[in-house]
XYZ file of C-alpha atoms in Angstrom:
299
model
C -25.915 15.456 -13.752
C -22.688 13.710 -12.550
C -18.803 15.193 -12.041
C -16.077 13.520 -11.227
C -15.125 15.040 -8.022
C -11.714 16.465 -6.945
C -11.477 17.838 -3.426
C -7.978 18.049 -3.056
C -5.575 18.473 0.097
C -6.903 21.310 1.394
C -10.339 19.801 1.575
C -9.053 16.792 3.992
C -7.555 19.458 6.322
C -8.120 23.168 6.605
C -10.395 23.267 4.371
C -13.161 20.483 5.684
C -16.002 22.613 5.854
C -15.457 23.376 2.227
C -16.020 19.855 1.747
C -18.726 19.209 3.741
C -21.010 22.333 2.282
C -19.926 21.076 -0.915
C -21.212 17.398 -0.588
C -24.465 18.820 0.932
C -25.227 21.560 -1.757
C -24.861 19.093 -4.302
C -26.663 16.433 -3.410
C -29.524 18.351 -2.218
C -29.316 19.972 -5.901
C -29.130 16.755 -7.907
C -25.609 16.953 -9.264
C -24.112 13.521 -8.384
C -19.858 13.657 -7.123
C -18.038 11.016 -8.191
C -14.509 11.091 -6.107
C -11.521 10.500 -7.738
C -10.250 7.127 -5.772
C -6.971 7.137 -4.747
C -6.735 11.231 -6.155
C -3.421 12.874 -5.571
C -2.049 16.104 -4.597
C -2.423 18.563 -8.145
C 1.055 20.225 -7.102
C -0.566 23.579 -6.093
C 1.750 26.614 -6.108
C 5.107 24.728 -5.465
C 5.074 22.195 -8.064
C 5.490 24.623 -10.823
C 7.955 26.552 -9.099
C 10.014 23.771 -9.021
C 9.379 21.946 -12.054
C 6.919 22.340 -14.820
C 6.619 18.984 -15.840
C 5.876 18.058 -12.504
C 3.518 20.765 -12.077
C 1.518 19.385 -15.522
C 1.888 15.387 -14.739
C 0.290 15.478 -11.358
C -2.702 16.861 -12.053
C -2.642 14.989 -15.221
C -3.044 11.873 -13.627
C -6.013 12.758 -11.689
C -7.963 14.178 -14.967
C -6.820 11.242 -16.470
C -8.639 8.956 -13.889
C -11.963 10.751 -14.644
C -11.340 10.281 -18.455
C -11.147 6.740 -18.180
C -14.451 7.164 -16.606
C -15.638 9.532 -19.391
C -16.924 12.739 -16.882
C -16.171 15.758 -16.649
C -14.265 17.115 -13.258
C -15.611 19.784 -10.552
C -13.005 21.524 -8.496
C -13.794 23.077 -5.456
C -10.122 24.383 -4.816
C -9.027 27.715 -6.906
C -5.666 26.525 -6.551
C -6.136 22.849 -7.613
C -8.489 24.277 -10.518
C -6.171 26.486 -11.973
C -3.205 23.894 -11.422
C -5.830 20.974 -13.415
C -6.755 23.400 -16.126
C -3.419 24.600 -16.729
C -2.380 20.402 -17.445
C -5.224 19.895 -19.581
C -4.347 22.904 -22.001
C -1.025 21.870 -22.121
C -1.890 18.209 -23.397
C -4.618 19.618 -25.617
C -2.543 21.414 -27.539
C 0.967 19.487 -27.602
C 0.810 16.541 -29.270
C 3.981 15.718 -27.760
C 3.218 17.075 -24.467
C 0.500 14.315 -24.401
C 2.684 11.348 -25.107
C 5.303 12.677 -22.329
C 2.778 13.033 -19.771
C 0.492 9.926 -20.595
C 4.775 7.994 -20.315
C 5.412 9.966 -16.870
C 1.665 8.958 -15.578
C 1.583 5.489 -16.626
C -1.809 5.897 -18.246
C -3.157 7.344 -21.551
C -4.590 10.990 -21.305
C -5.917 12.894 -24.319
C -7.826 15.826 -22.285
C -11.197 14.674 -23.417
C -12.862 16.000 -20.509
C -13.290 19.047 -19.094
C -12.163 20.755 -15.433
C -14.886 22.939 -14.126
C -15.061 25.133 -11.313
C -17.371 23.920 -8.707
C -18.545 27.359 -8.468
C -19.283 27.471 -12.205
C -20.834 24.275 -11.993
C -23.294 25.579 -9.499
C -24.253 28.957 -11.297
C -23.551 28.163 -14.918
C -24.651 24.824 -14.988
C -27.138 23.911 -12.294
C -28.044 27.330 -12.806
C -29.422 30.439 -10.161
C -33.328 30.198 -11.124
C -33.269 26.194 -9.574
C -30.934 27.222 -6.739
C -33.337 30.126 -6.037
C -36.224 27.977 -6.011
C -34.664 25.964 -3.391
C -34.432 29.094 -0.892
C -36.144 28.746 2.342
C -33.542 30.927 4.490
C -32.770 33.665 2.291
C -30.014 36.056 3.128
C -32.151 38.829 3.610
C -30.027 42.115 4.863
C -26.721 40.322 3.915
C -24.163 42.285 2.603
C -21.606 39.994 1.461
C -17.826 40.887 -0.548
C -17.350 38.430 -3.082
C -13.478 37.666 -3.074
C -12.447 35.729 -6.221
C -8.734 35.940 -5.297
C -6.138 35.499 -7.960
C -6.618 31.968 -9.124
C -10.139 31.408 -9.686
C -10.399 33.581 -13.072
C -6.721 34.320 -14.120
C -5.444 33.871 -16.228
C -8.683 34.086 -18.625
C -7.060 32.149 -21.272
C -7.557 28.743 -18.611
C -9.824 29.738 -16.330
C -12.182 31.012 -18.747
C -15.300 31.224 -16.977
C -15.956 35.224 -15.849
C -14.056 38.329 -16.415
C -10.777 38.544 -15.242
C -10.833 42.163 -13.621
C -14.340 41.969 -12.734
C -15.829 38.314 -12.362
C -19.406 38.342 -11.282
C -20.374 34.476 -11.249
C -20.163 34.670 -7.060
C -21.910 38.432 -6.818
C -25.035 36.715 -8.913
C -24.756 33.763 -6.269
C -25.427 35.724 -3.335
C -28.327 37.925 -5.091
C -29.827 34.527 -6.246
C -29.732 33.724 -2.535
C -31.411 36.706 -0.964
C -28.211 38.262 0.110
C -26.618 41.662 -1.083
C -23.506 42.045 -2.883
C -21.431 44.725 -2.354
C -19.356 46.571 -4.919
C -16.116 46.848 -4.265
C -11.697 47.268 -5.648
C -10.334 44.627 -4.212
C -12.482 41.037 -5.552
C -9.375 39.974 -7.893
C -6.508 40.796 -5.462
C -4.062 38.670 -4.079
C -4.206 37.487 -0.536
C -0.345 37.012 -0.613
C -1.033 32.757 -0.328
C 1.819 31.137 1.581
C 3.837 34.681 1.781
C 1.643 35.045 5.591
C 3.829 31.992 6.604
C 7.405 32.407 4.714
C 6.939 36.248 4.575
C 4.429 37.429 7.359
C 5.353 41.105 7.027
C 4.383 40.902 3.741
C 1.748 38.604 3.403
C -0.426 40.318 7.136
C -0.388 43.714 5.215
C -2.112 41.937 2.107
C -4.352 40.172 4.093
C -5.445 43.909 5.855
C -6.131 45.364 2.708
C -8.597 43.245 1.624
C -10.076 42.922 5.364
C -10.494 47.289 5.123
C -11.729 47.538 1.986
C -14.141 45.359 2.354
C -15.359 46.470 5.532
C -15.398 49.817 4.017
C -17.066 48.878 0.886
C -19.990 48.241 3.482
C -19.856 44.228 3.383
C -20.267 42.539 7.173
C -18.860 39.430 5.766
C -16.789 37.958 3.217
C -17.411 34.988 0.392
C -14.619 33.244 -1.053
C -14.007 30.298 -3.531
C -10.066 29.553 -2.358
C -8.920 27.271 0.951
C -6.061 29.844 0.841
C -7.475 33.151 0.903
C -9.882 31.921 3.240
C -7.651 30.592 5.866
C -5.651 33.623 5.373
C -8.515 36.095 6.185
C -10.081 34.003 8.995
C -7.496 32.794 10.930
C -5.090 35.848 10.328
C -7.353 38.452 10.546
C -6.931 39.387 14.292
C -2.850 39.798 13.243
C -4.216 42.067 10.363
C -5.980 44.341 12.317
C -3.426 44.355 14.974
C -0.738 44.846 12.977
C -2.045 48.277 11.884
C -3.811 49.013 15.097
C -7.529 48.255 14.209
C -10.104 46.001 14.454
C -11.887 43.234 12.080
C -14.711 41.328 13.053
C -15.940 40.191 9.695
C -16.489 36.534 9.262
C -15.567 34.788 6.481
C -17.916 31.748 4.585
C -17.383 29.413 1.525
C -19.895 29.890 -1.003
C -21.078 26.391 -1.107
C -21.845 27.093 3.040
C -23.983 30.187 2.370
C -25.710 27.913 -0.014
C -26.519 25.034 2.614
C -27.677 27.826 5.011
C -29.994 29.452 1.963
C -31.021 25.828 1.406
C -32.087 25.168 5.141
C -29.342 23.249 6.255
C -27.931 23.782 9.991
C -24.727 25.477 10.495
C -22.858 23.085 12.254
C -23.741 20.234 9.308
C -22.117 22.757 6.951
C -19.048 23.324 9.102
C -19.314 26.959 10.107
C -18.895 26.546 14.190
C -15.559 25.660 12.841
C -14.246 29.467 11.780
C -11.824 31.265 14.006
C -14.363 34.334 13.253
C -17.847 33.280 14.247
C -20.348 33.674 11.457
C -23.470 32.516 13.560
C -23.754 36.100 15.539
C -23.946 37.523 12.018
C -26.379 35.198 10.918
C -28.564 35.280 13.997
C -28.513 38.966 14.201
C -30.010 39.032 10.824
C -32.453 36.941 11.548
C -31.502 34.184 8.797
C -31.536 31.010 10.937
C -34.675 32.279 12.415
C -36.535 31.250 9.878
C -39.161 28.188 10.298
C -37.041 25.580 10.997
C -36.899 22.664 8.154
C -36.082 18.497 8.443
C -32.897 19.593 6.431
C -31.445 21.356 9.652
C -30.010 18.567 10.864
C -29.047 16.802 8.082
């Protein structure tokens, strides 16, 4: 099984650890990542702000690099996912579209190939009975909030992978791993993205609702798919809680690094002494990294 493999900005910055886990989980699964050489920045959420043409061209370009190369794409990134799915409807069904884009980029694109979401690549295609298989630390007494965000499944139309108002592909993850999932409101909601830095008001009291409602769904920690929400609930969850007076102490993980942990892989390999909320305490106090002790735990 191979993908080409786009990890986009985030992934080379705040969002390393994303990387990493990512890397590890699939190689340790058999799904070879082919990266994009010389990839470049999808456009995120300003590009199409700005100008849509822009917004379809530059991920364009990138897909188009993994057509030439006839594989399919797997997108870590809920941002650069949505941004690379959007492009490739937009070519698919404008013949005209197609020809302006393929000018703009300099290369022929037909959207031949598909963009998939690395987490659907894991669940859907890789599939939960081989990733349970693989289980030697399971999550026992884990109760996780899966947080989808707003990007990952919306609009169904491109995303097109789990239900909209209720997706479910990361819930079955964390079962498949040993953990629990809790049910809960707020999976689907915005995080308010960038609006923590250009509107902090606004974007610290989004960021709090999510934080409470998860904590009073029952979940000790929170799973998420998207650089963005997660650096907004990790690193701005202290100002959260202050901000209305409480207190938070619920770490945050990337799917792929609950994975590498279920898989036997050591914590710092995976990038989690990186958080600003510590996850090990969590994970110790469990008992999940007391587990025997495997050769992967140092890989």
């Amino acid at each position: 099984m191979k993908y080409a493999y786009y990890p986009g900005c985030s992934l080379e910055a705040t969002a390393k650890e994303y990387n990493q886990s990512a890397k590890i989980v699939a190689r340790h699964l058999g799904v070879e990542l082919w990266e994009i050489p010389d990839w470049s920045c999808c456009g995120a959420t300003a590009a199409h702000n700005n100008d849509h043409l822009l917004s379809l061209a530059l991920p364009a370009r990138n897909l188009a690099l993994a057509e030439a190369e006839g594989l399919d794409v797997a997108v870590p990134c809920a941002a650069c996912f949505n941004r690379l799915r959007a492009a490739e409807a937009a070519v698919r069904e404008s013949e005209s579209m197609r020809a302006t884009i393929s000018e703009i980029i300099g290369r022929d694109y037909r959207a031949t190939n598909r963009t998939r979401a690395f987490l659907d690549v894991m669940v859907n295609e890789v599939g939960l009975e081989k990733i349970k298989e693989q289980v030697v630390k399971p999550l026992a007494g884990l109760k996780l909030a899966a947080y989808y965000g707003c990007l990952l499944v919306r609009p169904p139309e491109l995303t097109a992978f789990d239900d909209p108002e209720d997706p479910m592909t990361m819930d079955r993850l964390v079962l498949a791993l040993g953990g629990e999932a809790v049910s809960w409101s707020y999976k689907t909601e915005c995080c308010g993205g960038s609006l923590a830095t250009a509107r902090t008001d606004i974007g610290v009291r989004m960021i709090f609702q999510i934080l409470r409602h998860a904590r009073d769904a029952g979940a000790e920690g929170i799973v998420t798919a998207c650089p963005l929400c997660f650096l907004n609930l990790d690193m701005r969850q202290g100002q959260a809680a202050a901000s209305q007076g409480e207190q938070f102490n619920l770490p945050i993980f990337y799917f792929t690094e609950l994975m590498g942990i279920a898989l036997g892989y050591a914590p710092k390999a995976l990038g989690l002494t990186s958080h600003f909320v510590n996850p090990i305490p969590l994970l110790e106090a469990r008992e999940i990294l007391r587990h025997p002790a495997t050769r992967r735990e140092t890989a």
